[in-house]
PDB file of C-alpha atoms in Angstrom:
ATOM      1  CA  MET A   1     107.903  82.920  89.265  1.00 48.00           C
ATOM      2  CA  THR A   2     104.357  82.230  90.443  1.00 53.00           C
ATOM      3  CA  GLY A   3     104.404  84.068  93.769  1.00 52.00           C
ATOM      4  CA  THR A   4     105.255  80.980  95.804  1.00 50.00           C
ATOM      5  CA  ASP A   5     108.443  80.139  97.583  1.00 47.00           C
ATOM      6  CA  SER A   6     109.926  77.069  95.930  1.00 52.00           C
ATOM      7  CA  ALA A   7     111.354  75.740  99.195  1.00 55.00           C
ATOM      8  CA  SER A   8     108.110  75.557 101.167  1.00 58.00           C
ATOM      9  CA  GLY A   9     105.411  75.801  98.493  1.00 69.00           C
ATOM     10  CA  ARG A  10     103.638  78.618 100.355  1.00 76.00           C
ATOM     11  CA  SER A  11     102.934  82.015  98.883  1.00 83.00           C
ATOM     12  CA  VAL A  12     104.888  85.056 100.044  1.00 71.00           C
ATOM     13  CA  PRO A  13     101.873  86.638 101.847  1.00 71.00           C
ATOM     14  CA  ARG A  14     101.237  83.386 103.728  1.00 78.00           C
ATOM     15  CA  ARG A  15     104.904  83.145 104.748  1.00 76.00           C
ATOM     16  CA  LEU A  16     104.850  86.778 105.863  1.00 74.00           C
ATOM     17  CA  ARG A  17     101.694  86.157 107.906  1.00 75.00           C
ATOM     18  CA  HIS A  18     103.355  83.099 109.449  1.00 72.00           C
ATOM     19  CA  HIS A  19     106.425  85.107 110.514  1.00 76.00           C
ATOM     20  CA  VAL A  20     104.813  88.359 111.714  1.00 81.00           C
ATOM     21  CA  GLY A  21     101.233  87.271 112.377  1.00 84.00           C
ATOM     22  CA  VAL A  22      98.040  89.142 111.685  1.00 87.00           C
ATOM     23  CA  ILE A  23      98.826  91.854 114.230  1.00 90.00           C
ATOM     24  CA  GLY A  24     102.245  92.391 112.658  1.00 90.00           C
ATOM     25  CA  LEU A  25     100.639  92.703 109.216  1.00 91.00           C
ATOM     26  CA  VAL A  26      98.195  95.294 110.542  1.00 93.00           C
ATOM     27  CA  TYR A  27     101.135  97.178 112.060  1.00 94.00           C
ATOM     28  CA  LEU A  28     102.981  97.084 108.714  1.00 93.00           C
ATOM     29  CA  GLY A  29      99.868  98.401 106.966  1.00 94.00           C
ATOM     30  CA  VAL A  30      99.541 101.279 109.414  1.00 96.00           C
ATOM     31  CA  CYS A  31     103.231 102.130 109.002  1.00 96.00           C
ATOM     32  CA  ALA A  32     102.895 102.056 105.205  1.00 96.00           C
ATOM     33  CA  ALA A  33      99.879 104.376 105.387  1.00 97.00           C
ATOM     34  CA  LEU A  34     101.708 106.770 107.707  1.00 96.00           C
ATOM     35  CA  LEU A  35     104.755 106.801 105.431  1.00 95.00           C
ATOM     36  CA  GLY A  36     102.599 107.493 102.376  1.00 96.00           C
ATOM     37  CA  TRP A  37     100.750 110.266 104.201  1.00 95.00           C
ATOM     38  CA  ALA A  38     104.008 111.866 105.377  1.00 93.00           C
ATOM     39  CA  LEU A  39     105.526 111.784 101.882  1.00 92.00           C
ATOM     40  CA  VAL A  40     102.421 113.372 100.332  1.00 93.00           C
ATOM     41  CA  VAL A  41     102.148 116.080 102.990  1.00 93.00           C
ATOM     42  CA  THR A  42     105.853 116.891 102.721  1.00 89.00           C
ATOM     43  CA  ALA A  43     105.707 117.038  98.911  1.00 89.00           C
ATOM     44  CA  VAL A  44     102.686 119.363  98.965  1.00 91.00           C
ATOM     45  CA  ASP A  45     104.129 121.685 101.615  1.00 86.00           C
ATOM     46  CA  SER A  46     105.962 124.447  99.796  1.00 80.00           C
ATOM     47  CA  SER A  47     107.390 126.085 102.918  1.00 85.00           C
ATOM     48  CA  GLY A  48     109.742 123.186 103.677  1.00 75.00           C
ATOM     49  CA  GLU A  49     108.721 123.210 107.336  1.00 81.00           C
ATOM     50  CA  SER A  50     106.560 120.091 107.410  1.00 83.00           C
ATOM     51  CA  MET A  51     106.917 117.932 110.499  1.00 90.00           C
ATOM     52  CA  ALA A  52     104.831 115.084 109.037  1.00 90.00           C
ATOM     53  CA  GLY A  53     107.898 112.844 108.819  1.00 88.00           C
ATOM     54  CA  VAL A  54     108.095 112.688 112.596  1.00 92.00           C
ATOM     55  CA  ILE A  55     104.943 110.555 112.873  1.00 94.00           C
ATOM     56  CA  PRO A  56     106.186 107.496 110.914  1.00 95.00           C
ATOM     57  CA  VAL A  57     109.594 107.771 112.604  1.00 93.00           C
ATOM     58  CA  LEU A  58     107.958 107.601 116.031  1.00 94.00           C
ATOM     59  CA  ALA A  59     105.657 104.770 114.905  1.00 95.00           C
ATOM     60  CA  THR A  60     108.672 102.688 113.866  1.00 94.00           C
ATOM     61  CA  ALA A  61     111.025 103.650 116.706  1.00 93.00           C
ATOM     62  CA  PRO A  62     113.512 102.531 117.968  1.00 92.00           C
ATOM     63  CA  GLY A  63     114.623 100.781 114.767  1.00 86.00           C
ATOM     64  CA  SER A  64     114.097 103.777 112.520  1.00 88.00           C
ATOM     65  CA  LEU A  65     116.033 106.074 114.850  1.00 87.00           C
ATOM     66  CA  VAL A  66     119.177 103.984 114.371  1.00 85.00           C
ATOM     67  CA  PHE A  67     119.165 104.578 110.608  1.00 80.00           C
ATOM     68  CA  LEU A  68     118.390 108.299 110.802  1.00 77.00           C
ATOM     69  CA  VAL A  69     122.016 109.029 111.700  1.00 83.00           C
ATOM     70  CA  LEU A  70     122.883 108.340 108.055  1.00 83.00           C
ATOM     71  CA  PRO A  71     123.140 111.283 105.603  1.00 85.00           C
ATOM     72  CA  ASP A  72     119.912 113.232 105.156  1.00 82.00           C
ATOM     73  CA  SER A  73     117.925 112.266 102.055  1.00 84.00           C
ATOM     74  CA  ALA A  74     114.459 111.051 101.166  1.00 85.00           C
ATOM     75  CA  ALA A  75     115.776 107.570 100.319  1.00 90.00           C
ATOM     76  CA  VAL A  76     117.455 107.172 103.718  1.00 89.00           C
ATOM     77  CA  PHE A  77     114.241 108.355 105.399  1.00 89.00           C
ATOM     78  CA  VAL A  78     112.167 105.727 103.570  1.00 92.00           C
ATOM     79  CA  ILE A  79     114.740 102.982 104.208  1.00 92.00           C
ATOM     80  CA  ALA A  80     114.832 103.868 107.923  1.00 92.00           C
ATOM     81  CA  ILE A  81     111.041 103.624 108.156  1.00 94.00           C
ATOM     82  CA  VAL A  82     110.893 100.346 106.212  1.00 94.00           C
ATOM     83  CA  LEU A  83     113.657  98.674 108.239  1.00 92.00           C
ATOM     84  CA  GLY A  84     112.274  99.953 111.540  1.00 94.00           C
ATOM     85  CA  ALA A  85     108.775  98.734 110.693  1.00 95.00           C
ATOM     86  CA  GLY A  86     110.117  95.363 109.581  1.00 92.00           C
ATOM     87  CA  ALA A  87     112.096  94.882 112.780  1.00 92.00           C
ATOM     88  CA  ASN A  88     109.157  95.899 114.946  1.00 94.00           C
ATOM     89  CA  ALA A  89     106.776  93.621 113.018  1.00 93.00           C
ATOM     90  CA  ALA A  90     109.150  90.700 113.550  1.00 91.00           C
ATOM     91  CA  ILE A  91     109.223  91.426 117.286  1.00 92.00           C
ATOM     92  CA  ILE A  92     105.422  91.727 117.364  1.00 93.00           C
ATOM     93  CA  GLY A  93     105.132  88.358 115.617  1.00 91.00           C
ATOM     94  CA  TRP A  94     107.580  86.734 118.028  1.00 91.00           C
ATOM     95  CA  CYS A  95     105.703  88.128 121.049  1.00 90.00           C
ATOM     96  CA  THR A  96     102.360  87.007 119.623  1.00 89.00           C
ATOM     97  CA  ARG A  97     103.624  83.459 119.103  1.00 87.00           C
ATOM     98  CA  ALA A  98     105.148  83.375 122.595  1.00 87.00           C
ATOM     99  CA  LEU A  99     101.909  84.579 124.214  1.00 87.00           C
ATOM    100  CA  ARG A 100      99.852  82.093 122.207  1.00 84.00           C
ATOM    101  CA  ARG A 101     102.169  79.279 123.253  1.00 82.00           C
ATOM    102  CA  GLY A 102     101.682  80.158 126.922  1.00 79.00           C
ATOM    103  CA  GLY A 103     103.483  77.943 129.408  1.00 65.00           C
ATOM    104  CA  ARG A 104     104.400  75.309 126.822  1.00 68.00           C
ATOM    105  CA  THR A 105     108.086  75.154 125.982  1.00 62.00           C
ATOM    106  CA  SER A 106     107.772  73.526 122.540  1.00 57.00           C
TER     107      SER A 106
END
């Protein structure tokens, strides 16, 4: 596989940019950085009282909050953040396209 989608001939990053837009990609980057920071801070904290995980959860709310009702584990935490960020980025992309379109209906 060469990194392109066989159906459209465009690369995966270009398709992602088309669906979520530049602002959505920036949002995904910020969420990824916050998740990485929270995981590092939590791993380094030996007291077990780190609240660093709250920041990426709030940055990806409300989507991430839905998945946090699942059993408590690091994998569920990461999945909740990833799915919440993905849903929010899709909404950001949709809003960006709608605002760019303006009053046009097509």
